[in-house]
PDB file of C-alpha atoms and ligand atoms in Angstrom:
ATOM      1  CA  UNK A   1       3.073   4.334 -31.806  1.00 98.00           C
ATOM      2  CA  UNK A   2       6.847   4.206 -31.995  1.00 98.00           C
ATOM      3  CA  UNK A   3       8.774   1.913 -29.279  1.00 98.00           C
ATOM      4  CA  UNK A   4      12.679   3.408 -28.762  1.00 98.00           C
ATOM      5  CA  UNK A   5      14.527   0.880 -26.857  1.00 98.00           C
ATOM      6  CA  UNK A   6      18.086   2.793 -27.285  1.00 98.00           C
ATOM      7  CA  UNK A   7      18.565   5.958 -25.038  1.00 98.00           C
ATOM      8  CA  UNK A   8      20.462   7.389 -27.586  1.00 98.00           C
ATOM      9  CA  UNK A   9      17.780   7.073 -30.090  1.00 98.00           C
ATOM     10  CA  UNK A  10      15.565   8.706 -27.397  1.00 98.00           C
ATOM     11  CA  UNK A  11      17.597  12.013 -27.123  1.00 98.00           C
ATOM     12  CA  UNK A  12      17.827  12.505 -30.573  1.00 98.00           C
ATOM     13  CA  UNK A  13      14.108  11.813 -31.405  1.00 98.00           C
ATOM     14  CA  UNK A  14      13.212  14.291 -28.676  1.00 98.00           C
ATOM     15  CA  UNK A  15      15.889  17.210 -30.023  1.00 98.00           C
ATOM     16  CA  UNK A  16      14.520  16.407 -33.459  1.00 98.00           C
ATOM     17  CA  UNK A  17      10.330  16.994 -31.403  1.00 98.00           C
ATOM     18  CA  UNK A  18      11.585  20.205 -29.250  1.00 98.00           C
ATOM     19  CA  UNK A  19      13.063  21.666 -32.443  1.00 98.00           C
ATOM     20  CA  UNK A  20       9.792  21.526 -34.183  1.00 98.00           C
ATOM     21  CA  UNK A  21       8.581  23.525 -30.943  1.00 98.00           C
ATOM     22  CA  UNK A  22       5.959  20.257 -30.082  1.00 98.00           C
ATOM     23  CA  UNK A  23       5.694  20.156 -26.111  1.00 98.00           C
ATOM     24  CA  UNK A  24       6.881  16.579 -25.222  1.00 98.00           C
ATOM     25  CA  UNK A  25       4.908  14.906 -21.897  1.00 99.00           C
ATOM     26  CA  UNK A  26       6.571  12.237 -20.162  1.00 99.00           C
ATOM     27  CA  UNK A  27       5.078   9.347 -18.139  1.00 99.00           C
ATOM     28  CA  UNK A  28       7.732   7.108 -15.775  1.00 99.00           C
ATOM     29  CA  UNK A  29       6.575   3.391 -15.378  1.00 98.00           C
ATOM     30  CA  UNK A  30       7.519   0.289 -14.613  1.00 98.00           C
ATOM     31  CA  UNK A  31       5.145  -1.635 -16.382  1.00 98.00           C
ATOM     32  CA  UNK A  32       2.238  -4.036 -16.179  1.00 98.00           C
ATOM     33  CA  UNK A  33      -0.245  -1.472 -16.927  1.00 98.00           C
ATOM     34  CA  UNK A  34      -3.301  -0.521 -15.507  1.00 98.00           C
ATOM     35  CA  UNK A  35      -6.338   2.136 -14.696  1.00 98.00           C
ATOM     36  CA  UNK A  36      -3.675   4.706 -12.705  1.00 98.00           C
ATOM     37  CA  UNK A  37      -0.785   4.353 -15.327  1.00 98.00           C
ATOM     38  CA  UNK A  38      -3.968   5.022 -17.942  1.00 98.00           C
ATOM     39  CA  UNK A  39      -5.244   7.692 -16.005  1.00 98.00           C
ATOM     40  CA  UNK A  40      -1.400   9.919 -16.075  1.00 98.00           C
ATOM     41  CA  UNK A  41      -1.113   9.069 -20.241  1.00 98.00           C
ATOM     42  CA  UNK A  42      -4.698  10.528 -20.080  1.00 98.00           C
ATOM     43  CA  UNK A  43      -3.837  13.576 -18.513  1.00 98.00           C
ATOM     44  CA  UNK A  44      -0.530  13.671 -20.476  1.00 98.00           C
ATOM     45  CA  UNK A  45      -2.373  13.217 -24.072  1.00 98.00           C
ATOM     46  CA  UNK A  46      -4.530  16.041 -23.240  1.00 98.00           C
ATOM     47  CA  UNK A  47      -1.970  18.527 -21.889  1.00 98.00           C
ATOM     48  CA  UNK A  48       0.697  18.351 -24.716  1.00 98.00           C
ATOM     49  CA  UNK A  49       1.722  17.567 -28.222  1.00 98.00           C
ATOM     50  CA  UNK A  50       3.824  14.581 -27.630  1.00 98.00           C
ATOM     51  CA  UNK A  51       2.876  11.598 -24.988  1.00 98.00           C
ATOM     52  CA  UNK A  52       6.321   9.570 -24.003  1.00 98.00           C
ATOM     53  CA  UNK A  53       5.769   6.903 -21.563  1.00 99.00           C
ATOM     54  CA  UNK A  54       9.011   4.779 -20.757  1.00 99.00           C
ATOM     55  CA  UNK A  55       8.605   1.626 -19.567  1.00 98.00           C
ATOM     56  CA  UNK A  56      11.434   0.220 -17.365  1.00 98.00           C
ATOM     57  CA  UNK A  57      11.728  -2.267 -13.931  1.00 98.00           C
ATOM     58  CA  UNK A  58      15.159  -0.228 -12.368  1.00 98.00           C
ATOM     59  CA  UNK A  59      16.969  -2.726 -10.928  1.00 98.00           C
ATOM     60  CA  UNK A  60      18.719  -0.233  -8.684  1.00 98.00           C
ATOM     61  CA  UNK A  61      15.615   1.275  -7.162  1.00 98.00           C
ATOM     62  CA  UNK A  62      15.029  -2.904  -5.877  1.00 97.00           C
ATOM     63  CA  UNK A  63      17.202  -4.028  -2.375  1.00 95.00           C
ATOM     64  CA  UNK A  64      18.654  -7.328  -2.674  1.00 93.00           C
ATOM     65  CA  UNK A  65      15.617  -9.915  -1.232  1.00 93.00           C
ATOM     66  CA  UNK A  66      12.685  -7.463  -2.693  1.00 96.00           C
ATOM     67  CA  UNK A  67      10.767  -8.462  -5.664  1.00 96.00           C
ATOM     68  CA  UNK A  68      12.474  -7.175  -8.806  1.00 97.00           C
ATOM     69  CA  UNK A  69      12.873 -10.874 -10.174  1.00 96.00           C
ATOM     70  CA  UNK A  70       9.179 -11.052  -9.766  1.00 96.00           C
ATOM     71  CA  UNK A  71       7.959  -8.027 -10.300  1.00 97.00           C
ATOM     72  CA  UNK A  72       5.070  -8.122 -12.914  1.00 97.00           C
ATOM     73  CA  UNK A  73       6.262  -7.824 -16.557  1.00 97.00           C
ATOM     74  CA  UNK A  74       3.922  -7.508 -19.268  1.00 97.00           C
ATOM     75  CA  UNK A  75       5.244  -5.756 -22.219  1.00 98.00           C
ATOM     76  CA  UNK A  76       3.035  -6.976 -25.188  1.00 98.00           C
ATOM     77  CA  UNK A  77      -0.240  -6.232 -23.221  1.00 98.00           C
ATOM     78  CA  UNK A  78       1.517  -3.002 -22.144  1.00 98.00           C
ATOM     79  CA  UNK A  79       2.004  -1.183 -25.471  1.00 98.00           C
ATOM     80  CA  UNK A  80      -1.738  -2.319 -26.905  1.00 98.00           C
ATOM     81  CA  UNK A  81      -2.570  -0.529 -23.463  1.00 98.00           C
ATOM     82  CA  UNK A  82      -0.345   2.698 -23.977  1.00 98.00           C
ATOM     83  CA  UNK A  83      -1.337   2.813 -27.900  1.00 98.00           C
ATOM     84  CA  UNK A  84      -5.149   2.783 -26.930  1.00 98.00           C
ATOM     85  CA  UNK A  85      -4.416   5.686 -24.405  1.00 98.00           C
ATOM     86  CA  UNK A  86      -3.015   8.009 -27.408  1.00 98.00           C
ATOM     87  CA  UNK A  87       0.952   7.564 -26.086  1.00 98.00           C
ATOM     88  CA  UNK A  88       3.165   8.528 -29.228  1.00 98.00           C
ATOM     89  CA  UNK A  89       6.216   6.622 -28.345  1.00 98.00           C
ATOM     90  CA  UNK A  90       7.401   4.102 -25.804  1.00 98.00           C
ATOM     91  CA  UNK A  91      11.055   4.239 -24.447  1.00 98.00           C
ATOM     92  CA  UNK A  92      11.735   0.319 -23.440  1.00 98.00           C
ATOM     93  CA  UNK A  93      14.995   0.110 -22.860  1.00 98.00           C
ATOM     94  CA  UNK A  94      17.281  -2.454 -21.402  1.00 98.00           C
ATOM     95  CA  UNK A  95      19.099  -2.578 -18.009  1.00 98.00           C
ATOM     96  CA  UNK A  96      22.521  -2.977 -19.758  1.00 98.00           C
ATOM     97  CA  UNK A  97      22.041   0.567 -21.726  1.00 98.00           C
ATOM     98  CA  UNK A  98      21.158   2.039 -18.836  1.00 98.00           C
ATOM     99  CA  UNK A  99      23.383   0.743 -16.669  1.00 98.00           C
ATOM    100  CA  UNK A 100      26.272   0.307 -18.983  1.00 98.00           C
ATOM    101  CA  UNK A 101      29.758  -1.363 -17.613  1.00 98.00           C
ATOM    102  CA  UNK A 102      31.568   1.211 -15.972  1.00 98.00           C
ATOM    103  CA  UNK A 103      28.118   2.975 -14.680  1.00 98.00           C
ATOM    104  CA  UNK A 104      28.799   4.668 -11.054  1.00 98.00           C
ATOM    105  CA  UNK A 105      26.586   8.309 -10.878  1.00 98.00           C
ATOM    106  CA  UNK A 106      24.078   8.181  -8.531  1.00 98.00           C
ATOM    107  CA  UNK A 107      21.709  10.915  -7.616  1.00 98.00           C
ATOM    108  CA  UNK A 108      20.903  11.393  -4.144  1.00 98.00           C
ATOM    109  CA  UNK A 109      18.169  13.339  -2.470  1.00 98.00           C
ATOM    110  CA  UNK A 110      18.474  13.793   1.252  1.00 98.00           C
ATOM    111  CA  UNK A 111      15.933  14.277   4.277  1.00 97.00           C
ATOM    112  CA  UNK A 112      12.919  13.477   2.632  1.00 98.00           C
ATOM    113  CA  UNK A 113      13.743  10.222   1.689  1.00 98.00           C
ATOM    114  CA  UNK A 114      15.114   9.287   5.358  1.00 97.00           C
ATOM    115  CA  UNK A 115      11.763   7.951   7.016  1.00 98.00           C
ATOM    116  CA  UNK A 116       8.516   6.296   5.332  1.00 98.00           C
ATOM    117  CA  UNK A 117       9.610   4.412   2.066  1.00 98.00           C
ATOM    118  CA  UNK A 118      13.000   5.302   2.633  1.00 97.00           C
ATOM    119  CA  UNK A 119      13.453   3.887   6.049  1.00 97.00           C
ATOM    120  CA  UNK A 120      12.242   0.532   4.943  1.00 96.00           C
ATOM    121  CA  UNK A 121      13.686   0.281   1.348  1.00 97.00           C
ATOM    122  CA  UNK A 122      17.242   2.226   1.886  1.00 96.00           C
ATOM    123  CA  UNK A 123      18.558   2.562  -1.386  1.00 97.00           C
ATOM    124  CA  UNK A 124      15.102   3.071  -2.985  1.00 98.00           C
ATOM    125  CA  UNK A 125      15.280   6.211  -3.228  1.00 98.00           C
ATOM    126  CA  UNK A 126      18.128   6.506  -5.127  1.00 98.00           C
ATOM    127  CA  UNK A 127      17.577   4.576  -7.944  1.00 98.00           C
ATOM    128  CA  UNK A 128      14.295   6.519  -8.633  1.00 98.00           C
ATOM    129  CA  UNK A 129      15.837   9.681  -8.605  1.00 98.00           C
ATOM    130  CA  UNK A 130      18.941   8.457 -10.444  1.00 98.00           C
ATOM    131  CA  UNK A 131      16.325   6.721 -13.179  1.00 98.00           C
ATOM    132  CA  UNK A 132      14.646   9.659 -13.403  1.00 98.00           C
ATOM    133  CA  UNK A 133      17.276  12.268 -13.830  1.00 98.00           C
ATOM    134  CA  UNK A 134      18.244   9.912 -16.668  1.00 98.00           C
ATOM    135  CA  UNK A 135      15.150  10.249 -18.215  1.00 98.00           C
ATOM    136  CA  UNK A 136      14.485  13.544 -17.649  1.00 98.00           C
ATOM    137  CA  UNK A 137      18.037  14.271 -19.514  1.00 98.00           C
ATOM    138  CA  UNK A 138      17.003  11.894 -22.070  1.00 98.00           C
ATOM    139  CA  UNK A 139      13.238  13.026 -22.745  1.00 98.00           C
ATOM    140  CA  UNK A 140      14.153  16.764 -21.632  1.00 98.00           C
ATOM    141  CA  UNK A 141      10.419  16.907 -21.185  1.00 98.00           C
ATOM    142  CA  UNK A 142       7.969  20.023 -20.281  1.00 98.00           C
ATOM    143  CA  UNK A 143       5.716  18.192 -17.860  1.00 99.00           C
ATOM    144  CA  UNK A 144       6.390  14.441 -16.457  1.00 99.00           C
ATOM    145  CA  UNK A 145       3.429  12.881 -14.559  1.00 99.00           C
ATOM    146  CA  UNK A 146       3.366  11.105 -11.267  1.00 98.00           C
ATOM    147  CA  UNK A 147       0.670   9.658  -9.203  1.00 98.00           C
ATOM    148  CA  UNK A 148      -0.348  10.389  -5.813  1.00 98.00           C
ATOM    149  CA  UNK A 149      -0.253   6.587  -5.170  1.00 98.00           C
ATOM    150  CA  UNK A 150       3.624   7.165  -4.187  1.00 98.00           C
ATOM    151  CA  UNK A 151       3.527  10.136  -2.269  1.00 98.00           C
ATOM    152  CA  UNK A 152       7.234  10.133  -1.232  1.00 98.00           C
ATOM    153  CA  UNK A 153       8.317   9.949  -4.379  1.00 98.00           C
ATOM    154  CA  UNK A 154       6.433  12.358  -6.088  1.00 98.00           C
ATOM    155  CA  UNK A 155       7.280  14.827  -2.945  1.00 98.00           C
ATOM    156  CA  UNK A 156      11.309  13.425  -3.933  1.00 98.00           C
ATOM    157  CA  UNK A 157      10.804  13.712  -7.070  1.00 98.00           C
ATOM    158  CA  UNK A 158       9.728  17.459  -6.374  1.00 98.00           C
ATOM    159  CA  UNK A 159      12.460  18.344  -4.573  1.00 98.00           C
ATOM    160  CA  UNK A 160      14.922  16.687  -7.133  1.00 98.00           C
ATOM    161  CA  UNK A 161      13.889  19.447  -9.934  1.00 98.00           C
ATOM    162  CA  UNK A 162      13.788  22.103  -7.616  1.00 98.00           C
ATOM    163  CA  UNK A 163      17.272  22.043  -5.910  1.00 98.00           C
ATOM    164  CA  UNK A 164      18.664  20.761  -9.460  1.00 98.00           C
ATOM    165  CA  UNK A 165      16.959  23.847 -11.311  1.00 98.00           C
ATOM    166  CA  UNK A 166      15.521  21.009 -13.560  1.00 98.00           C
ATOM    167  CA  UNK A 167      13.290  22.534 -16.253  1.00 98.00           C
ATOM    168  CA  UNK A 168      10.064  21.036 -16.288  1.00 98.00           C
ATOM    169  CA  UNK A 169       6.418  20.435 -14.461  1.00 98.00           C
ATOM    170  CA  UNK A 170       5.841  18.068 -12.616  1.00 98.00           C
ATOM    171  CA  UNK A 171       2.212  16.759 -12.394  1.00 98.00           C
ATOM    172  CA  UNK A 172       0.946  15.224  -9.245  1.00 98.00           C
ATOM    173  CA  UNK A 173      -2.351  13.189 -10.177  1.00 98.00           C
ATOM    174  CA  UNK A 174      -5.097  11.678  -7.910  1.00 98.00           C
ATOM    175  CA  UNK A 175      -4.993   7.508  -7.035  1.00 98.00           C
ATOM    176  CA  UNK A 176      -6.928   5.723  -8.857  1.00 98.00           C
ATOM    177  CA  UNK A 177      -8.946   3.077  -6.842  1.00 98.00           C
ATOM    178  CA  UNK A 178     -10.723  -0.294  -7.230  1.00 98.00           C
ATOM    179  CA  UNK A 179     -14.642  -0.134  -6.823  1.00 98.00           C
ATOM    180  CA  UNK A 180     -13.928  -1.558  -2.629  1.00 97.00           C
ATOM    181  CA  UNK A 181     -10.963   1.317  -2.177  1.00 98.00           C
ATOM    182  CA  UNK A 182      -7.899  -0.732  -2.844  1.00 98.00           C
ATOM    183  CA  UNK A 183      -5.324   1.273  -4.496  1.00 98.00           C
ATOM    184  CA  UNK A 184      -4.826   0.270  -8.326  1.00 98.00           C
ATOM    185  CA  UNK A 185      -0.956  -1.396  -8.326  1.00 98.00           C
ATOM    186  CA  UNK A 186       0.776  -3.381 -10.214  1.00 97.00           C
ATOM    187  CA  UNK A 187       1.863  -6.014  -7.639  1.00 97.00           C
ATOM    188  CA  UNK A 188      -1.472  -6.455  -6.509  1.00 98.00           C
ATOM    189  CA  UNK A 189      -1.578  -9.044  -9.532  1.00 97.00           C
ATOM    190  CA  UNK A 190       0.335 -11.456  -6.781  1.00 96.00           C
ATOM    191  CA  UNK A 191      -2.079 -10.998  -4.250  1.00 98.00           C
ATOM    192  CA  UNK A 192      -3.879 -14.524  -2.827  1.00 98.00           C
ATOM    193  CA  UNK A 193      -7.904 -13.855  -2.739  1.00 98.00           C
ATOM    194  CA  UNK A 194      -7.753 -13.803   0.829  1.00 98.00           C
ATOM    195  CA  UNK A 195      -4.966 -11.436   0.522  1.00 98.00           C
ATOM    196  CA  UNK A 196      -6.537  -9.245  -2.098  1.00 98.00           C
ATOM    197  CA  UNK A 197      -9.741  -9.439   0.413  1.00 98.00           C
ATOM    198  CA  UNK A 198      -7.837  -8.681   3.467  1.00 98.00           C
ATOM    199  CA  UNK A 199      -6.383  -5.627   1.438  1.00 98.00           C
ATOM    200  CA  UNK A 200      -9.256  -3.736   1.328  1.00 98.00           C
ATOM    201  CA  UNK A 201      -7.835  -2.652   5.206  1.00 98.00           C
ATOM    202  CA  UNK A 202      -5.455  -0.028   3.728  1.00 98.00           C
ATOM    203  CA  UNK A 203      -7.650   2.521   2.280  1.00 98.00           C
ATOM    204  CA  UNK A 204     -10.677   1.441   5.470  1.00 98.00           C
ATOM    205  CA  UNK A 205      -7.756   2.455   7.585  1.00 98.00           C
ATOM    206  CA  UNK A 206      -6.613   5.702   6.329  1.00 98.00           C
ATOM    207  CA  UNK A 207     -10.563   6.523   5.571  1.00 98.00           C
ATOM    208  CA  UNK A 208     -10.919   6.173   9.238  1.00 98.00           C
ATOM    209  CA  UNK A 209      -8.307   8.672  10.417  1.00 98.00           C
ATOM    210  CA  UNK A 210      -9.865  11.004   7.876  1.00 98.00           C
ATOM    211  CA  UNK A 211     -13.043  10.762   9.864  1.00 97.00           C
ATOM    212  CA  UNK A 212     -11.609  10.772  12.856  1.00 97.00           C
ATOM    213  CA  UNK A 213     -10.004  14.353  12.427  1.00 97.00           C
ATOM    214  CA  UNK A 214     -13.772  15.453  10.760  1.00 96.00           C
ATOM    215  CA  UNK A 215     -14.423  14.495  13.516  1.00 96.00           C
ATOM    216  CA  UNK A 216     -12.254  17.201  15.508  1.00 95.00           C
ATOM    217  CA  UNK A 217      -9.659  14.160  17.302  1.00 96.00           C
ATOM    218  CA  UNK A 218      -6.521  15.728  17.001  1.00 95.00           C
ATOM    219  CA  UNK A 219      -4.455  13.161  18.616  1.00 96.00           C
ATOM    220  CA  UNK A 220      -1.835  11.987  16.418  1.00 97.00           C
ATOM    221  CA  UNK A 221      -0.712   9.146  18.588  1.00 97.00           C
ATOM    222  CA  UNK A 222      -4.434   8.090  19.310  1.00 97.00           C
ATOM    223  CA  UNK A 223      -4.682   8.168  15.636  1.00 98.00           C
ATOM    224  CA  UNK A 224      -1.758   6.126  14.996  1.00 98.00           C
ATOM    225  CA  UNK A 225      -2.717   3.730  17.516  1.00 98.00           C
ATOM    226  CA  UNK A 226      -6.422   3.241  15.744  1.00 98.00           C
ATOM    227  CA  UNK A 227      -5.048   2.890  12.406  1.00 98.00           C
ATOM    228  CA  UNK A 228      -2.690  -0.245  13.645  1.00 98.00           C
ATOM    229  CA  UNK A 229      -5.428  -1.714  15.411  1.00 98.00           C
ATOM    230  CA  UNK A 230      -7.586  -1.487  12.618  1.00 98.00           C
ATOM    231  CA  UNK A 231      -4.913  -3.427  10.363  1.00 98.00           C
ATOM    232  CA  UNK A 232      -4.573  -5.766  13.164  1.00 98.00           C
ATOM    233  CA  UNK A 233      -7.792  -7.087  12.549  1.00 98.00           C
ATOM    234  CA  UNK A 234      -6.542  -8.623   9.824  1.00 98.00           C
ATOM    235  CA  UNK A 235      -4.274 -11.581  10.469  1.00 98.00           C
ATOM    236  CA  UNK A 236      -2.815 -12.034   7.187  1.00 98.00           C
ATOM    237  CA  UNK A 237      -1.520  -7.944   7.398  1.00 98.00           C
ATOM    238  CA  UNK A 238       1.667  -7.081   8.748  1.00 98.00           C
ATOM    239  CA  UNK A 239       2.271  -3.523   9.559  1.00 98.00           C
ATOM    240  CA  UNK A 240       5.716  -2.037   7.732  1.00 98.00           C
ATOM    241  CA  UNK A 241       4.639   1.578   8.841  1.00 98.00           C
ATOM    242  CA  UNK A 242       1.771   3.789   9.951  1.00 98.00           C
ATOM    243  CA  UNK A 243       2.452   7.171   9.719  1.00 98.00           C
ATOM    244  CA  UNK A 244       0.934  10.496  10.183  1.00 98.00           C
ATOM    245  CA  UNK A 245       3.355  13.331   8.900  1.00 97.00           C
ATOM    246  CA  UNK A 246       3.648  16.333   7.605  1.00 97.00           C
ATOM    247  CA  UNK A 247       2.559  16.718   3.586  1.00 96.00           C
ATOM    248  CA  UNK A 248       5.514  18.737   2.587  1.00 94.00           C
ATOM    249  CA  UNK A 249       8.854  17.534   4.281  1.00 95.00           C
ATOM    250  CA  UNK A 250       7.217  14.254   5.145  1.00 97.00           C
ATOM    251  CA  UNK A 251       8.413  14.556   9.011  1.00 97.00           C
ATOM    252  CA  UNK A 252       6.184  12.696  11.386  1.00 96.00           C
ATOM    253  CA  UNK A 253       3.526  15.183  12.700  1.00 96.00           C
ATOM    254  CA  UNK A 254       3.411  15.696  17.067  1.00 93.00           C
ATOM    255  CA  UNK A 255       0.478  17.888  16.459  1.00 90.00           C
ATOM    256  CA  UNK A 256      -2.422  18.521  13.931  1.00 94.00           C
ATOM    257  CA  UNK A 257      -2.616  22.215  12.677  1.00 93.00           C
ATOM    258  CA  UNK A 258      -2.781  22.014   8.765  1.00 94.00           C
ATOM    259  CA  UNK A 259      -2.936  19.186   6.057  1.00 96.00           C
ATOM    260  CA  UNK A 260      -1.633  16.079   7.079  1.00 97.00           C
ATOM    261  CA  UNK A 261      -0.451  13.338   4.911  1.00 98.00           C
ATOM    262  CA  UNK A 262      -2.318   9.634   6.121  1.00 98.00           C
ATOM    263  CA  UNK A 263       0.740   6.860   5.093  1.00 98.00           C
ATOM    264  CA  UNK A 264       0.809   2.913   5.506  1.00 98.00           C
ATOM    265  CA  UNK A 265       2.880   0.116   3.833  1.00 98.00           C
ATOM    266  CA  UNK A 266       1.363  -3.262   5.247  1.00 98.00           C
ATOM    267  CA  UNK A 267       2.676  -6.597   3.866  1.00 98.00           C
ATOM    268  CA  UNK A 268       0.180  -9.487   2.808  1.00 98.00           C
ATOM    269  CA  UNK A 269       2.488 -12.773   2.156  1.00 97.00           C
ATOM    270  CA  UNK A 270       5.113 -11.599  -0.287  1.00 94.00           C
ATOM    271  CA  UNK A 271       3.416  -8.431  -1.241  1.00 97.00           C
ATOM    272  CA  UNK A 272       4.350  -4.776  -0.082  1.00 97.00           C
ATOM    273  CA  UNK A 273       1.628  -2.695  -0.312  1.00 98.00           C
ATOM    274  CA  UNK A 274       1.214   1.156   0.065  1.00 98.00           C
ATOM    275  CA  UNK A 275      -1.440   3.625   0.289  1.00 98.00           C
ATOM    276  CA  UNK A 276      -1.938   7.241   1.188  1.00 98.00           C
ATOM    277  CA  UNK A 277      -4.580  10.093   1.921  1.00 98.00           C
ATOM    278  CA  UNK A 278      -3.638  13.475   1.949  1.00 98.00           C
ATOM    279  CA  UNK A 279      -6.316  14.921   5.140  1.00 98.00           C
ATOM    280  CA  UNK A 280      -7.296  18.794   5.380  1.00 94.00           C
ATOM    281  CA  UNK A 281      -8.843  20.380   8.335  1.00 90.00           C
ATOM    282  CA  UNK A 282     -12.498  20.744   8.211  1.00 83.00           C
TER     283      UNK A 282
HETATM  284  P1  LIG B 301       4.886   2.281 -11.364  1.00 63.94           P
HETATM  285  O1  LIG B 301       4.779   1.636 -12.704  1.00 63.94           O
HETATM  286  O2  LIG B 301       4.235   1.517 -10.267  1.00 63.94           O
HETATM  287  O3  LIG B 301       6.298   2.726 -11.051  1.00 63.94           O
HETATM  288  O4  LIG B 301       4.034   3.624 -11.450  1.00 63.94           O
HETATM  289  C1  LIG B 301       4.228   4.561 -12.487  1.00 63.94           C
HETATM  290  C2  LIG B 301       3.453   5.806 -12.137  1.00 63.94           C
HETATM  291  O5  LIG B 301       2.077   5.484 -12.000  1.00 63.94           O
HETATM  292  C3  LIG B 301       3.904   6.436 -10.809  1.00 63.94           C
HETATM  293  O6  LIG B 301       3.913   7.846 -10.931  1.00 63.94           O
HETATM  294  C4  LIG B 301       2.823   5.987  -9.869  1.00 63.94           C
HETATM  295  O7  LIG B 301       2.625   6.860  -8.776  1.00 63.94           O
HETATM  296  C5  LIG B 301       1.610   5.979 -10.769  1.00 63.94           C
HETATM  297  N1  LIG B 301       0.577   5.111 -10.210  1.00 63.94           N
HETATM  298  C6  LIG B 301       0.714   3.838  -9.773  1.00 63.94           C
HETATM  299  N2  LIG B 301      -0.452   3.386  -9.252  1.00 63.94           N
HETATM  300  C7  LIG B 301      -1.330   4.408  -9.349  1.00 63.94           C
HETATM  301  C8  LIG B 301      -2.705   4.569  -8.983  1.00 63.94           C
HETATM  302  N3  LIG B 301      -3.407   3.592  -8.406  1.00 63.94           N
HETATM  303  N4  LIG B 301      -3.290   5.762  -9.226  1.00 63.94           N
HETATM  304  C9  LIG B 301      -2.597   6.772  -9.799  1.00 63.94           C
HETATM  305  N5  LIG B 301      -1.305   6.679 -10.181  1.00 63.94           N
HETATM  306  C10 LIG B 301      -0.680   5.509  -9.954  1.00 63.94           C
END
């Protein structure tokens, strides 16, 4: 496995791969490694004939106050991980090469970043889909790979190569769980144990909605107001957002006709966590 930390270096090793006609799958991380960044090298390993997985904390995707400074970082572990999982090459590079001096193109995808993520992180949004274009131009890949985990920004990310004629799939895969539902993340490292036990409220709480529409409620704001309640019952959760929208522009839902996406983002201590369930009708 080859590690590129130079984006130049990048765009030539990936001419010199498209010339030779290989089809070049690309996996966007940030690092500290585990089961759900595993399970999208997976997927890219078996769908095409070169697995690029860039590895890369954006500063400009982090407000000032959130965690970037702490954000887990765990690069040696990280490429044993990424080598076991078939990946071909690694694209590490650093902040300064990215963000050279003089640096002032930003990408910016409207409406569907406005509520959810968006309204709590502004700026967020941004740096992903500037970061990404970047790699994207870099990596010029045929299929990148994103997990369902962040919802918004797959659905942003979606939008970005459609209304920028980008040429490439995007693959949306399923979250990848803990054994009590807890969505697999790489900040859940800095969870407390009581945190990481009170946690388990995310996924109970969006697992409950689901039943509750099998159940035929169609209430959104009953919904809305079981969910909180739920994550209420925990004292050390604080509720950033419950939502109940719709799965395709992300706009909260009045009614329930079709698919529905299930959001939260609850903090426990220092830790912002999210989780999501896309619900059908029965
Ligand atoms: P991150 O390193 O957190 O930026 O995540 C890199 C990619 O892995 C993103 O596309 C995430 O959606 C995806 N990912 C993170 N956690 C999970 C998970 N539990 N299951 C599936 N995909 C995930």
């Amino acid at each position: 496995m080859q590690n590129i930390h130079e984006p130049s270096a990048i765009g030539r090793r990936c001419e010199s791969l498209r010339r030779e006609g290989k089809t070049i799958g690309l996996v966007p991380t940030m690092g500290a490694f585990h089961e759900g960044h595993l399970s999208l090298m997976r997927r890219a390993r078996a769908e095409n004939d070169v697995v690029i997985v860039s590895i890369f904390v954006n500063p400009i995707q982090f407000a000032r106050g959130e965690d970037f400074d702490s954000y887990p970082r765990d690069l040696q572990d990280d490429l044993a991980q990424a080598e076991r999982a078939g990946v071909d090459l690694v694209f590490t590079p650093s902040a300064e090469a990215i963000y050279p001096d003089g640096f002032q193109t930003y990408v910016d995808v409207t409406e569907i970043t406005d509520g959810l993520c968006g309204a709590s992180r502004p700026g967020h949004f941004r740096g992903v889909t500037t970061i990404v274009t970047k790699l994207f131009n870099l990596v010029r890949p045929h299929r990148a790979y994103f997990g369902q985990k962040d919802y918004q920004q797959s659905a942003v990310v979606r939008r970005l190569v459609d209304d920028l004629n980008l040429d490439l799939e995007i693959v949306l895969l399923p979250t990848i769980r803990e054994a009590d539902g807890l969505a697999m993340s790489s900040r859940n490292v800095r969870l407390t144990p009581e945190e990481r036990q009170a946690a388990c409220v995310l996924y109970a709480s969006l697992r409950l909605t689901e039943e509750r529409v099998e159940a035929g409620e169609r209430n959104t704001k009953l919904l809305l107001d079981e969910m909180r309640t739920m994550i209420e019952t925990e004292p050390l959760a604080r509720i950033d957002y419950v939502a109940l929208c719709d799965p395709e522009t992300l706009k909260p839902l009045d009614q329930i006709e079709g698919p529905m996406l299930a959001a939260i983002a609850v903090r426990f201590g220092e830790t912002r966590l999210i989780d999501n369930l896309l619900i059908t009708l029965p």
